[in-house]
Amino acid sequence: DTGVSQNPRHKITKRGQNVTFRCDPISEHNRLYWYRQTLGQGPEFLTYFQNEAQLEKSRLLSDRFSAERPKGSFSTLEIQRTEQGDSAMYLCASSFRSYGDAGELFFGEGSRLTVL
Amino acid sequence: DAKTTQPTSMDCAEGRAANLPCNHSTISGNEYVYWYRQIHSQGPQYIIHGLKNNETNEMASLIITEDRKSSTLILPHATLRDTAVYYCIVREYSNNNAGNMLTFGGGTRLMVKP
């Protein structure tokens, strides 16, 4: 399967612990997005990379959150000192952006975080 | 904030056409209408998008009104596997480094019933 891959699919942690999620986008996709989705709501944008550069961050991305895409391929999203409010599904999406192309987003199946 | 308004939920009989409406009265000239759907426990899946002309692909048809203030997604022969949340999204397209990210609203929960 050459779709967007996210790991782990499920993570249960205690409040105050750090967690890290990994996203492997579709090969050669130059754009990568992180979204967060809570129960019954639509996904909310967190941050976006074009190649290795993080170009936009939502105000939802507090200083406890950090995202990287070191070589312009896979990306990690780390949450430090987790809080119960961080419990959500974390979705990764990728797209290939070229001139004249609106760039459909391909989403992974998400990483579900439960903070106890 | 989402620039679209959709009904919270809809039902459709299996085998019948499902017509999902969306209002986007403040849409601007360089904004496309996108539809994604999200089946339970999966990530959103792209369905179709359009600017002003009607569009059709293997999944659905998109009908955009002439004034572009509303649109309808049509699933011609709904199946049980089409049960999902359907998101109508207005997305700006520009040739720069802007993310062109999607802003999701609450969507329409479509239930296809046998």
Short mmCIF file of C-alpha atoms in Angstrom, two decimals:
data_model
loop_
_atom_site.label_atom_id
_atom_site.label_comp_id
_atom_site.label_asym_id
_atom_site.label_seq_id
_atom_site.Cartn_x
_atom_site.Cartn_y
_atom_site.Cartn_z
CA ASP A 1 0.00 0.00 0.00
CA THR A 2 1.51 3.32 -1.01
CA GLY A 3 -0.91 5.57 0.87
CA VAL A 4 -0.17 7.83 3.82
CA SER A 5 0.98 5.75 6.79
CA GLN A 6 0.66 6.82 10.42
CA ASN A 7 2.11 5.19 13.53
CA PRO A 8 1.13 4.28 16.11
CA ARG A 9 -2.57 3.90 15.31
CA HIS A 10 -3.50 4.04 18.97
CA LYS A 11 -1.67 5.49 21.97
CA ILE A 12 -2.83 5.54 25.58
CA THR A 13 -0.74 7.61 27.93
CA LYS A 14 -0.89 9.18 31.34
CA ARG A 15 -1.22 12.90 31.79
CA GLY A 16 2.15 14.59 31.80
CA GLN A 17 3.90 12.08 29.56
CA ASN A 18 5.34 12.90 26.15
CA VAL A 19 4.11 11.21 22.99
CA THR A 20 5.35 11.19 19.41
CA PHE A 21 3.46 10.32 16.25
CA ARG A 22 5.02 9.54 12.90
CA CYS A 23 3.64 10.14 9.44
CA ASP A 24 5.04 8.69 6.22
CA PRO A 25 3.49 10.55 3.28
CA ILE A 26 2.99 9.28 -0.22
CA SER A 27 6.36 9.12 -1.91
CA GLU A 28 7.35 12.35 -3.70
CA HIS A 29 4.56 14.36 -2.14
CA ASN A 30 6.12 17.69 -1.26
CA ARG A 31 3.42 18.93 1.10
CA LEU A 32 2.51 17.44 4.45
CA TYR A 33 -0.24 18.51 6.84
CA TRP A 34 -1.20 17.66 10.41
CA TYR A 35 -4.79 17.90 11.60
CA ARG A 36 -6.50 17.13 14.88
CA GLN A 37 -10.01 15.74 15.19
CA THR A 38 -12.08 15.40 18.34
CA LEU A 39 -15.21 13.29 18.62
CA GLY A 40 -18.09 14.58 16.52
CA GLN A 41 -16.10 17.45 15.01
CA GLY A 42 -14.44 17.97 11.66
CA PRO A 43 -10.65 17.88 11.44
CA GLU A 44 -8.83 21.06 12.53
CA PHE A 45 -5.64 22.24 10.84
CA LEU A 46 -2.51 22.22 12.99
CA THR A 47 0.49 22.75 10.73
CA TYR A 48 1.83 22.39 7.21
CA PHE A 49 5.20 21.62 5.62
CA GLN A 50 6.42 22.20 2.12
CA ASN A 51 9.38 19.86 1.78
CA GLU A 52 11.31 20.32 5.06
CA ALA A 53 10.10 23.85 5.76
CA GLN A 54 7.27 24.36 8.25
CA LEU A 55 5.40 27.21 6.56
CA GLU A 56 2.23 27.57 8.62
CA LYS A 57 1.13 26.82 12.16
CA SER A 58 -2.33 27.12 13.65
CA ARG A 59 -2.91 28.91 16.92
CA LEU A 60 -4.10 25.48 18.11
CA LEU A 61 -0.48 24.36 18.05
CA SER A 62 0.58 25.35 21.57
CA ASP A 63 4.22 25.40 22.64
CA ARG A 64 3.81 21.85 23.95
CA PHE A 65 3.42 20.68 20.37
CA SER A 66 6.30 20.43 17.93
CA ALA A 67 6.37 19.04 14.43
CA GLU A 68 9.34 18.26 12.23
CA ARG A 69 9.98 17.01 8.75
CA PRO A 70 13.78 16.78 8.78
CA LYS A 71 14.50 15.49 5.29
CA GLY A 72 11.32 16.48 3.57
CA SER A 73 10.00 12.95 3.73
CA PHE A 74 8.45 11.56 6.95
CA SER A 75 7.23 13.86 9.72
CA THR A 76 6.88 13.59 13.47
CA LEU A 77 4.44 15.34 15.79
CA GLU A 78 5.48 15.44 19.43
CA ILE A 79 3.25 16.46 22.30
CA GLN A 80 5.01 17.23 25.55
CA ARG A 81 3.42 17.10 29.00
CA THR A 82 0.17 15.72 27.62
CA GLU A 83 -3.14 16.94 29.02
CA GLN A 84 -6.52 15.25 28.91
CA GLY A 85 -7.65 17.86 26.39
CA ASP A 86 -5.06 16.52 23.96
CA SER A 87 -7.11 13.34 23.55
CA ALA A 88 -8.04 13.27 19.88
CA MET A 89 -7.35 11.68 16.53
CA TYR A 90 -4.24 13.14 14.90
CA LEU A 91 -4.47 13.00 11.12
CA CYS A 92 -1.67 13.42 8.62
CA ALA A 93 -2.23 14.29 4.97
CA SER A 94 0.07 14.80 2.02
CA SER A 95 -0.21 16.32 -1.42
CA PHE A 96 1.88 17.11 -4.45
CA ARG A 97 1.86 20.76 -5.24
CA SER A 98 2.84 21.96 -8.65
CA TYR A 99 2.01 25.04 -10.63
CA GLY A 100 -1.54 24.96 -11.86
CA ASP A 101 -2.51 22.08 -9.61
CA ALA A 102 -5.01 22.55 -6.78
CA GLY A 103 -3.44 19.62 -4.96
CA GLU A 104 -5.81 17.01 -3.61
CA LEU A 105 -4.98 15.98 -0.03
CA PHE A 106 -4.52 12.30 0.77
CA PHE A 107 -5.14 11.46 4.42
CA GLY A 108 -3.80 8.67 6.57
CA GLU A 109 -6.01 6.70 8.92
CA GLY A 110 -4.89 8.72 11.91
CA SER A 111 -3.30 8.15 15.30
CA ARG A 112 -5.75 8.09 18.17
CA LEU A 113 -4.43 9.52 21.44
CA THR A 114 -6.08 8.89 24.78
CA VAL A 115 -4.69 10.76 27.77
CA LEU A 116 -5.73 9.32 31.13
CA ASP B 1 -13.78 29.25 10.20
CA ALA B 2 -15.60 27.08 7.69
CA LYS B 3 -17.24 29.08 4.92
CA THR B 4 -19.91 26.48 4.22
CA THR B 5 -23.25 25.45 5.70
CA GLN B 6 -24.50 21.88 5.47
CA PRO B 7 -27.38 19.96 7.04
CA THR B 8 -26.26 18.02 10.08
CA SER B 9 -27.64 14.70 8.89
CA MET B 10 -29.51 13.02 6.05
CA ASP B 11 -30.90 9.60 5.30
CA CYS B 12 -30.99 7.87 1.93
CA ALA B 13 -32.39 4.55 0.78
CA GLU B 14 -29.91 2.08 -0.65
CA GLY B 15 -29.85 2.22 -4.45
CA ARG B 16 -31.36 5.69 -4.61
CA ALA B 17 -29.53 8.91 -5.40
CA ALA B 18 -28.17 10.84 -2.44
CA ASN B 19 -28.23 14.62 -2.93
CA LEU B 20 -26.16 16.49 -0.39
CA PRO B 21 -26.57 20.29 -0.40
CA CYS B 22 -24.04 22.89 0.62
CA ASN B 23 -24.32 26.67 0.93
CA HIS B 24 -21.26 28.84 0.36
CA SER B 25 -22.74 32.27 -0.19
CA THR B 26 -19.49 34.17 0.50
CA ILE B 27 -17.37 32.21 -1.95
CA SER B 28 -14.90 34.32 -3.90
CA GLY B 29 -13.72 34.02 -7.47
CA ASN B 30 -10.54 32.04 -6.82
CA GLU B 31 -12.10 29.56 -4.42
CA TYR B 32 -12.93 26.01 -5.38
CA VAL B 33 -15.63 23.81 -3.87
CA TYR B 34 -14.23 20.52 -2.57
CA TRP B 35 -16.02 17.50 -1.19
CA TYR B 36 -14.43 14.97 1.10
CA ARG B 37 -16.01 12.17 3.06
CA GLN B 38 -14.97 10.36 6.20
CA ILE B 39 -16.05 6.84 6.87
CA HIS B 40 -16.05 5.84 10.53
CA SER B 41 -12.55 5.37 11.98
CA GLN B 42 -10.84 6.37 8.73
CA GLY B 43 -9.20 9.54 7.48
CA PRO B 44 -11.06 11.86 5.11
CA GLN B 45 -11.18 10.80 1.47
CA TYR B 46 -11.27 13.15 -1.49
CA ILE B 47 -14.39 12.87 -3.66
CA ILE B 48 -14.50 15.70 -6.17
CA HIS B 49 -13.91 19.41 -6.63
CA GLY B 50 -15.01 22.17 -8.99
CA LEU B 51 -14.78 25.86 -9.69
CA LYS B 52 -17.91 26.79 -11.63
CA ASN B 53 -18.66 24.02 -14.08
CA ASN B 54 -20.43 20.83 -13.09
CA GLU B 55 -18.06 17.94 -12.57
CA THR B 56 -18.44 14.17 -12.63
CA ASN B 57 -16.09 11.35 -11.77
CA GLU B 58 -16.42 7.69 -10.90
CA MET B 59 -17.57 8.49 -7.38
CA ALA B 60 -19.99 11.38 -7.70
CA SER B 61 -21.28 14.43 -9.54
CA LEU B 62 -20.93 18.01 -8.37
CA ILE B 63 -23.52 20.56 -9.41
CA ILE B 64 -22.58 24.20 -8.75
CA THR B 65 -25.21 26.92 -9.16
CA GLU B 66 -24.54 29.65 -11.67
CA ASP B 67 -23.97 32.25 -8.94
CA ARG B 68 -21.67 29.73 -7.18
CA LYS B 69 -23.37 30.35 -3.85
CA SER B 70 -24.41 26.75 -3.40
CA SER B 71 -23.66 23.29 -4.68
CA THR B 72 -24.96 19.73 -4.50
CA LEU B 73 -23.00 16.52 -4.32
CA ILE B 74 -24.83 13.64 -5.96
CA LEU B 75 -24.10 9.99 -5.28
CA PRO B 76 -26.13 8.41 -8.08
CA HIS B 77 -26.75 4.99 -6.54
CA ALA B 78 -26.00 5.06 -2.83
CA THR B 79 -24.78 1.88 -1.17
CA LEU B 80 -24.40 1.01 2.50
CA ARG B 81 -20.66 1.68 2.14
CA ASP B 82 -21.45 5.31 1.35
CA THR B 83 -22.56 5.86 4.96
CA ALA B 84 -20.14 8.54 6.13
CA VAL B 85 -19.74 12.20 7.08
CA TYR B 86 -19.54 14.35 3.96
CA TYR B 87 -17.64 17.63 4.14
CA CYS B 88 -18.16 20.51 1.73
CA ILE B 89 -15.12 22.81 1.77
CA VAL B 90 -14.35 26.06 0.06
CA ARG B 91 -10.64 26.28 -0.65
CA GLU B 92 -8.62 29.08 -2.14
CA TYR B 93 -6.27 28.20 -4.93
CA SER B 94 -3.18 30.27 -5.48
CA ASN B 95 0.19 29.75 -7.13
CA ASN B 96 2.39 30.47 -4.15
CA ASN B 97 3.62 28.78 -1.02
CA ALA B 98 0.36 29.26 0.82
CA GLY B 99 -0.79 25.97 2.21
CA ASN B 100 -4.17 25.93 0.56
CA MET B 101 -5.14 23.85 3.55
CA LEU B 102 -8.67 22.57 3.99
CA THR B 103 -10.91 24.10 6.65
CA PHE B 104 -13.48 21.51 7.68
CA GLY B 105 -16.87 22.31 9.13
CA GLY B 106 -19.16 19.82 10.80
CA GLY B 107 -20.24 18.09 7.61
CA THR B 108 -23.37 16.09 6.85
CA ARG B 109 -23.75 12.65 8.37
CA LEU B 110 -25.27 10.54 5.59
CA MET B 111 -26.92 7.32 6.65
CA VAL B 112 -27.71 4.93 3.80
CA LYS B 113 -30.42 2.52 4.87
CA PRO B 114 -31.33 -0.86 3.37
#
